[in-house]
Amino acid sequence: GGEQHSAKLFEFLVERAATPYLGMLEKWLYQGVVDDPYSEFMVEEKPNRPYFDDSYWEKRFLTREAHIPAFLDREVASKVLTTGKYLTVLRECGESVELPARKLTYSSNGRVYAQITNEVYTAASAKVLALLTEQKNLMERLKSVKRYFLTDRGDWLVQFLDTAHEELSKETRFINKARLESLLSLAVVTSVSSSDEYRDDLTCELMPCSALD
């Protein structure tokens, strides 16, 4: 009857209207690319920032709450955002971002998109974890951080403070940073931390304040 025909026509129009959006969603979910010339997509990419800090990824990609489609609930939308970020990390580290891709077609059943998103999210997060732990040696990096910043093995620090005492007693503007770094390097290589493959990344920075300020 007329109602059935109207329902089919409505579904057809919604499906056609959703096609461009689903195309953008595919590119983001499977490639981590924002292809949104008219600012219609739920993910907004800010221009590359010239430096990294703890808020880099939060501020580079933002969610446009008003542009989240009705067929994606907030939890799924959050995973969509994170998945694309993971793929961007992989791509910018020179890794392959090829994931098993399924053509997205319109469905009024949000569980369809939830299932697809969960699958891609799991695959992308596994790739990022492998990149960090297997290629970038995250655990060894964390051990190095523990060794120096938490003084897990403090013999290097004692030796550094002893040998650099005279230099450190000066006003900041008179301290020779190159000499400090030389003394720091010597303290590390003559300590139990000498086998740390990341020891050369340890440097000195002079701050215009004291520890009590």
PDB file of C-alpha atoms in Angstrom:
ATOM      1  CA  GLY A   1       0.000   0.000   0.000  1.00  0.00           C
ATOM      2  CA  GLY A   2       0.891   3.666   0.137  1.00  0.00           C
ATOM      3  CA  GLU A   3       2.554   3.447   3.550  1.00  0.00           C
ATOM      4  CA  GLN A   4       4.833   0.611   2.450  1.00  0.00           C
ATOM      5  CA  HIS A   5       5.774   2.519  -0.692  1.00  0.00           C
ATOM      6  CA  SER A   6       6.510   5.657   1.349  1.00  0.00           C
ATOM      7  CA  ALA A   7       8.658   3.660   3.761  1.00  0.00           C
ATOM      8  CA  LYS A   8      10.703   2.189   0.917  1.00  0.00           C
ATOM      9  CA  LEU A   9      11.103   5.604  -0.678  1.00  0.00           C
ATOM     10  CA  PHE A  10      12.237   7.082   2.646  1.00  0.00           C
ATOM     11  CA  GLU A  11      14.764   4.286   3.176  1.00  0.00           C
ATOM     12  CA  PHE A  12      16.061   4.745  -0.381  1.00  0.00           C
ATOM     13  CA  LEU A  13      16.534   8.492   0.117  1.00  0.00           C
ATOM     14  CA  VAL A  14      18.274   8.034   3.486  1.00  0.00           C
ATOM     15  CA  GLU A  15      20.567   5.390   2.008  1.00  0.00           C
ATOM     16  CA  ARG A  16      21.552   7.670  -0.881  1.00  0.00           C
ATOM     17  CA  ALA A  17      22.029  10.643   1.436  1.00  0.00           C
ATOM     18  CA  ALA A  18      24.250   8.584   3.753  1.00  0.00           C
ATOM     19  CA  THR A  19      26.521   7.280   0.972  1.00  0.00           C
ATOM     20  CA  PRO A  20      28.979  10.239   0.922  1.00  0.00           C
ATOM     21  CA  TYR A  21      29.206  10.211   4.720  1.00  0.00           C
ATOM     22  CA  LEU A  22      29.857   6.473   4.790  1.00  0.00           C
ATOM     23  CA  GLY A  23      32.606   7.004   2.225  1.00  0.00           C
ATOM     24  CA  MET A  24      34.296   9.451   4.605  1.00  0.00           C
ATOM     25  CA  LEU A  25      33.785   7.017   7.466  1.00  0.00           C
ATOM     26  CA  GLU A  26      35.461   4.238   5.439  1.00  0.00           C
ATOM     27  CA  LYS A  27      38.530   6.356   4.730  1.00  0.00           C
ATOM     28  CA  TRP A  28      38.888   7.250   8.384  1.00  0.00           C
ATOM     29  CA  LEU A  29      38.234   3.750   9.731  1.00  0.00           C
ATOM     30  CA  TYR A  30      40.468   1.904   7.269  1.00  0.00           C
ATOM     31  CA  GLN A  31      43.140   4.496   6.437  1.00  0.00           C
ATOM     32  CA  GLY A  32      43.096   7.131   9.191  1.00  0.00           C
ATOM     33  CA  VAL A  33      42.463   9.836   6.595  1.00  0.00           C
ATOM     34  CA  VAL A  34      40.034  12.739   6.979  1.00  0.00           C
ATOM     35  CA  ASP A  35      38.561  13.422   3.538  1.00  0.00           C
ATOM     36  CA  ASP A  36      36.035  16.090   4.372  1.00  0.00           C
ATOM     37  CA  PRO A  37      36.080  19.072   1.980  1.00  0.00           C
ATOM     38  CA  TYR A  38      32.818  20.544   3.310  1.00  0.00           C
ATOM     39  CA  SER A  39      33.329  19.987   7.069  1.00  0.00           C
ATOM     40  CA  GLU A  40      30.523  17.447   7.333  1.00  0.00           C
ATOM     41  CA  PHE A  41      32.347  14.529   8.946  1.00  0.00           C
ATOM     42  CA  MET A  42      32.318  13.709  12.673  1.00  0.00           C
ATOM     43  CA  VAL A  43      36.139  13.917  12.905  1.00  0.00           C
ATOM     44  CA  GLU A  44      37.877  17.254  12.482  1.00  0.00           C
ATOM     45  CA  GLU A  45      41.617  17.395  11.841  1.00  0.00           C
ATOM     46  CA  LYS A  46      43.540  20.423  13.020  1.00  0.00           C
ATOM     47  CA  PRO A  47      46.713  21.507  11.176  1.00  0.00           C
ATOM     48  CA  ASN A  48      49.847  19.654  12.222  1.00  0.00           C
ATOM     49  CA  ARG A  49      51.310  21.140  15.381  1.00  0.00           C
ATOM     50  CA  PRO A  50      55.048  21.900  15.278  1.00  0.00           C
ATOM     51  CA  TYR A  51      55.732  20.067  18.533  1.00  0.00           C
ATOM     52  CA  PHE A  52      54.598  17.038  20.498  1.00  0.00           C
ATOM     53  CA  ASP A  53      53.235  17.127  24.024  1.00  0.00           C
ATOM     54  CA  ASP A  54      50.823  15.029  26.072  1.00  0.00           C
ATOM     55  CA  SER A  55      47.817  16.679  24.405  1.00  0.00           C
ATOM     56  CA  TYR A  56      49.049  16.335  20.807  1.00  0.00           C
ATOM     57  CA  TRP A  57      46.632  13.623  19.666  1.00  0.00           C
ATOM     58  CA  GLU A  58      43.708  15.057  21.611  1.00  0.00           C
ATOM     59  CA  LYS A  59      44.088  18.427  19.915  1.00  0.00           C
ATOM     60  CA  ARG A  60      45.021  17.236  16.445  1.00  0.00           C
ATOM     61  CA  PHE A  61      41.810  15.253  15.947  1.00  0.00           C
ATOM     62  CA  LEU A  62      38.534  16.376  17.491  1.00  0.00           C
ATOM     63  CA  THR A  63      35.004  14.999  17.447  1.00  0.00           C
ATOM     64  CA  ARG A  64      32.238  17.193  16.079  1.00  0.00           C
ATOM     65  CA  GLU A  65      29.446  16.070  18.372  1.00  0.00           C
ATOM     66  CA  ALA A  66      26.740  17.582  16.177  1.00  0.00           C
ATOM     67  CA  HIS A  67      27.989  15.584  13.170  1.00  0.00           C
ATOM     68  CA  ILE A  68      27.833  12.140  14.755  1.00  0.00           C
ATOM     69  CA  PRO A  69      25.149  10.268  12.774  1.00  0.00           C
ATOM     70  CA  ALA A  70      22.147   8.775  14.537  1.00  0.00           C
ATOM     71  CA  PHE A  71      23.249   5.224  13.648  1.00  0.00           C
ATOM     72  CA  LEU A  72      26.441   5.585  15.766  1.00  0.00           C
ATOM     73  CA  ASP A  73      26.110   5.754  19.528  1.00  0.00           C
ATOM     74  CA  ARG A  74      28.642   7.705  21.586  1.00  0.00           C
ATOM     75  CA  GLU A  75      30.714   4.665  22.559  1.00  0.00           C
ATOM     76  CA  VAL A  76      31.081   3.538  18.952  1.00  0.00           C
ATOM     77  CA  ALA A  77      31.849   7.114  17.852  1.00  0.00           C
ATOM     78  CA  SER A  78      34.640   7.250  20.427  1.00  0.00           C
ATOM     79  CA  LYS A  79      36.146   4.037  19.044  1.00  0.00           C
ATOM     80  CA  VAL A  80      35.852   5.387  15.512  1.00  0.00           C
ATOM     81  CA  LEU A  81      37.893   8.437  16.536  1.00  0.00           C
ATOM     82  CA  THR A  82      40.544   6.344  18.311  1.00  0.00           C
ATOM     83  CA  THR A  83      40.840   3.850  15.457  1.00  0.00           C
ATOM     84  CA  GLY A  84      41.654   6.573  12.952  1.00  0.00           C
ATOM     85  CA  LYS A  85      44.221   8.031  15.349  1.00  0.00           C
ATOM     86  CA  TYR A  86      45.909   4.640  15.636  1.00  0.00           C
ATOM     87  CA  LEU A  87      46.103   4.352  11.854  1.00  0.00           C
ATOM     88  CA  THR A  88      47.557   7.867  11.615  1.00  0.00           C
ATOM     89  CA  VAL A  89      50.265   6.897  14.110  1.00  0.00           C
ATOM     90  CA  LEU A  90      51.098   3.809  12.053  1.00  0.00           C
ATOM     91  CA  ARG A  91      51.191   5.718   8.770  1.00  0.00           C
ATOM     92  CA  GLU A  92      53.368   8.509  10.153  1.00  0.00           C
ATOM     93  CA  CYS A  93      55.771   5.905  11.545  1.00  0.00           C
ATOM     94  CA  GLY A  94      56.115   4.425   8.069  1.00  0.00           C
ATOM     95  CA  GLU A  95      54.043   1.333   8.826  1.00  0.00           C
ATOM     96  CA  SER A  96      51.413  -0.277   6.652  1.00  0.00           C
ATOM     97  CA  VAL A  97      47.847   0.675   7.534  1.00  0.00           C
ATOM     98  CA  GLU A  98      46.204  -1.938   5.366  1.00  0.00           C
ATOM     99  CA  LEU A  99      43.352  -3.509   7.293  1.00  0.00           C
ATOM    100  CA  PRO A 100      40.643  -5.919   6.149  1.00  0.00           C
ATOM    101  CA  ALA A 101      38.100  -3.486   4.715  1.00  0.00           C
ATOM    102  CA  ARG A 102      34.360  -4.019   4.381  1.00  0.00           C
ATOM    103  CA  LYS A 103      32.257  -1.754   2.227  1.00  0.00           C
ATOM    104  CA  LEU A 104      30.036   0.336   4.466  1.00  0.00           C
ATOM    105  CA  THR A 105      26.411   0.488   3.422  1.00  0.00           C
ATOM    106  CA  TYR A 106      23.566   2.194   5.208  1.00  0.00           C
ATOM    107  CA  SER A 107      21.725   0.278   7.915  1.00  0.00           C
ATOM    108  CA  SER A 108      19.317   1.539  10.528  1.00  0.00           C
ATOM    109  CA  ASN A 109      20.729  -1.141  12.835  1.00  0.00           C
ATOM    110  CA  GLY A 110      23.569   0.516  14.750  1.00  0.00           C
ATOM    111  CA  ARG A 111      24.933  -2.865  15.830  1.00  0.00           C
ATOM    112  CA  VAL A 112      26.219  -3.395  12.290  1.00  0.00           C
ATOM    113  CA  TYR A 113      28.548  -0.419  12.596  1.00  0.00           C
ATOM    114  CA  ALA A 114      29.469  -1.320  16.172  1.00  0.00           C
ATOM    115  CA  GLN A 115      30.646  -4.756  15.049  1.00  0.00           C
ATOM    116  CA  ILE A 116      32.680  -3.389  12.141  1.00  0.00           C
ATOM    117  CA  THR A 117      34.208  -0.659  14.308  1.00  0.00           C
ATOM    118  CA  ASN A 118      35.161  -3.137  17.041  1.00  0.00           C
ATOM    119  CA  GLU A 119      36.878  -5.393  14.502  1.00  0.00           C
ATOM    120  CA  VAL A 120      38.918  -2.557  12.979  1.00  0.00           C
ATOM    121  CA  TYR A 121      39.658  -1.016  16.386  1.00  0.00           C
ATOM    122  CA  THR A 122      41.023  -4.338  17.659  1.00  0.00           C
ATOM    123  CA  ALA A 123      43.208  -4.828  14.572  1.00  0.00           C
ATOM    124  CA  ALA A 124      44.527  -1.245  14.646  1.00  0.00           C
ATOM    125  CA  SER A 125      45.297  -1.276  18.384  1.00  0.00           C
ATOM    126  CA  ALA A 126      47.143  -4.601  17.990  1.00  0.00           C
ATOM    127  CA  LYS A 127      49.296  -3.064  15.245  1.00  0.00           C
ATOM    128  CA  VAL A 128      50.122  -0.020  17.371  1.00  0.00           C
ATOM    129  CA  LEU A 129      50.973  -2.207  20.365  1.00  0.00           C
ATOM    130  CA  ALA A 130      53.266  -4.350  18.198  1.00  0.00           C
ATOM    131  CA  LEU A 131      54.930  -1.211  16.840  1.00  0.00           C
ATOM    132  CA  LEU A 132      55.611   0.114  20.336  1.00  0.00           C
ATOM    133  CA  THR A 133      56.698  -3.111  22.007  1.00  0.00           C
ATOM    134  CA  GLU A 134      58.466  -4.957  19.196  1.00  0.00           C
ATOM    135  CA  GLN A 135      59.956  -2.217  17.009  1.00  0.00           C
ATOM    136  CA  LYS A 136      60.266   0.757  19.333  1.00  0.00           C
ATOM    137  CA  ASN A 137      61.254  -1.271  22.427  1.00  0.00           C
ATOM    138  CA  LEU A 138      58.754   0.451  24.689  1.00  0.00           C
ATOM    139  CA  MET A 139      59.529  -1.730  27.709  1.00  0.00           C
ATOM    140  CA  GLU A 140      63.259  -1.014  27.483  1.00  0.00           C
ATOM    141  CA  ARG A 141      62.477   2.681  27.146  1.00  0.00           C
ATOM    142  CA  LEU A 142      60.331   2.551  30.274  1.00  0.00           C
ATOM    143  CA  LYS A 143      63.096   0.737  32.150  1.00  0.00           C
ATOM    144  CA  SER A 144      65.470   3.511  31.081  1.00  0.00           C
ATOM    145  CA  VAL A 145      63.042   6.164  32.350  1.00  0.00           C
ATOM    146  CA  LYS A 146      62.755   4.279  35.642  1.00  0.00           C
ATOM    147  CA  ARG A 147      66.542   4.042  35.916  1.00  0.00           C
ATOM    148  CA  TYR A 148      67.189   7.765  35.524  1.00  0.00           C
ATOM    149  CA  PHE A 149      64.086   9.668  36.560  1.00  0.00           C
ATOM    150  CA  LEU A 150      63.052   7.373  39.401  1.00  0.00           C
ATOM    151  CA  THR A 151      66.722   6.633  40.245  1.00  0.00           C
ATOM    152  CA  ASP A 152      66.127   2.895  40.163  1.00  0.00           C
ATOM    153  CA  ARG A 153      69.925   2.645  40.158  1.00  0.00           C
ATOM    154  CA  GLY A 154      71.273   5.819  41.699  1.00  0.00           C
ATOM    155  CA  ASP A 155      75.035   5.354  41.599  1.00  0.00           C
ATOM    156  CA  TRP A 156      75.300   7.479  38.445  1.00  0.00           C
ATOM    157  CA  LEU A 157      73.462  10.341  40.156  1.00  0.00           C
ATOM    158  CA  VAL A 158      75.723  10.272  43.228  1.00  0.00           C
ATOM    159  CA  GLN A 159      78.816  10.368  41.032  1.00  0.00           C
ATOM    160  CA  PHE A 160      77.384  13.126  38.843  1.00  0.00           C
ATOM    161  CA  LEU A 161      76.504  15.340  41.820  1.00  0.00           C
ATOM    162  CA  ASP A 162      79.981  14.794  43.286  1.00  0.00           C
ATOM    163  CA  THR A 163      81.899  15.616  40.113  1.00  0.00           C
ATOM    164  CA  ALA A 164      79.569  18.438  39.011  1.00  0.00           C
ATOM    165  CA  HIS A 165      79.293  20.060  42.454  1.00  0.00           C
ATOM    166  CA  GLU A 166      81.530  23.001  41.596  1.00  0.00           C
ATOM    167  CA  GLU A 167      79.712  23.709  38.317  1.00  0.00           C
ATOM    168  CA  LEU A 168      76.276  23.331  39.884  1.00  0.00           C
ATOM    169  CA  SER A 169      77.199  25.805  42.629  1.00  0.00           C
ATOM    170  CA  LYS A 170      77.359  28.622  40.085  1.00  0.00           C
ATOM    171  CA  GLU A 171      74.495  30.855  39.038  1.00  0.00           C
ATOM    172  CA  THR A 172      72.583  29.393  36.124  1.00  0.00           C
ATOM    173  CA  ARG A 173      73.873  31.979  33.633  1.00  0.00           C
ATOM    174  CA  PHE A 174      77.471  31.041  34.419  1.00  0.00           C
ATOM    175  CA  ILE A 175      77.076  27.262  34.203  1.00  0.00           C
ATOM    176  CA  ASN A 176      78.802  25.577  31.272  1.00  0.00           C
ATOM    177  CA  LYS A 177      76.121  23.239  29.907  1.00  0.00           C
ATOM    178  CA  ALA A 178      78.563  21.360  27.688  1.00  0.00           C
ATOM    179  CA  ARG A 179      80.751  20.601  30.703  1.00  0.00           C
ATOM    180  CA  LEU A 180      77.718  19.427  32.688  1.00  0.00           C
ATOM    181  CA  GLU A 181      76.677  17.058  29.912  1.00  0.00           C
ATOM    182  CA  SER A 182      80.218  15.713  29.678  1.00  0.00           C
ATOM    183  CA  LEU A 183      80.245  15.009  33.434  1.00  0.00           C
ATOM    184  CA  LEU A 184      76.790  13.423  33.198  1.00  0.00           C
ATOM    185  CA  SER A 185      77.889  11.149  30.367  1.00  0.00           C
ATOM    186  CA  LEU A 186      80.997  10.124  32.324  1.00  0.00           C
ATOM    187  CA  ALA A 187      78.928   9.375  35.418  1.00  0.00           C
ATOM    188  CA  VAL A 188      76.571   7.146  33.435  1.00  0.00           C
ATOM    189  CA  VAL A 189      79.204   5.153  31.521  1.00  0.00           C
ATOM    190  CA  THR A 190      81.124   4.427  34.727  1.00  0.00           C
ATOM    191  CA  SER A 191      77.996   3.242  36.554  1.00  0.00           C
ATOM    192  CA  VAL A 192      75.909   0.087  36.440  1.00  0.00           C
ATOM    193  CA  SER A 193      73.764   1.885  33.837  1.00  0.00           C
ATOM    194  CA  SER A 194      76.585   1.754  31.281  1.00  0.00           C
ATOM    195  CA  SER A 195      74.853  -1.093  29.448  1.00  0.00           C
ATOM    196  CA  ASP A 196      71.668   0.963  28.909  1.00  0.00           C
ATOM    197  CA  GLU A 197      71.304   1.348  25.138  1.00  0.00           C
ATOM    198  CA  TYR A 198      69.451   4.640  25.627  1.00  0.00           C
ATOM    199  CA  ARG A 199      72.001   6.272  27.936  1.00  0.00           C
ATOM    200  CA  ASP A 200      73.079   8.727  25.215  1.00  0.00           C
ATOM    201  CA  ASP A 201      69.582  10.220  25.195  1.00  0.00           C
ATOM    202  CA  LEU A 202      70.105  11.585  28.691  1.00  0.00           C
ATOM    203  CA  THR A 203      70.886  15.316  28.582  1.00  0.00           C
ATOM    204  CA  CYS A 204      70.951  18.355  30.870  1.00  0.00           C
ATOM    205  CA  GLU A 205      68.509  21.237  30.825  1.00  0.00           C
ATOM    206  CA  LEU A 206      69.078  24.374  32.886  1.00  0.00           C
ATOM    207  CA  MET A 207      66.007  25.940  34.473  1.00  0.00           C
ATOM    208  CA  PRO A 208      65.833  29.555  35.683  1.00  0.00           C
ATOM    209  CA  CYS A 209      64.603  28.454  39.113  1.00  0.00           C
ATOM    210  CA  SER A 210      65.596  26.215  42.007  1.00  0.00           C
ATOM    211  CA  ALA A 211      63.989  22.991  43.227  1.00  0.00           C
ATOM    212  CA  LEU A 212      62.442  24.998  46.071  1.00  0.00           C
ATOM    213  CA  ASP A 213      60.700  27.562  43.841  1.00  0.00           C
TER     214      ASP A 213
END
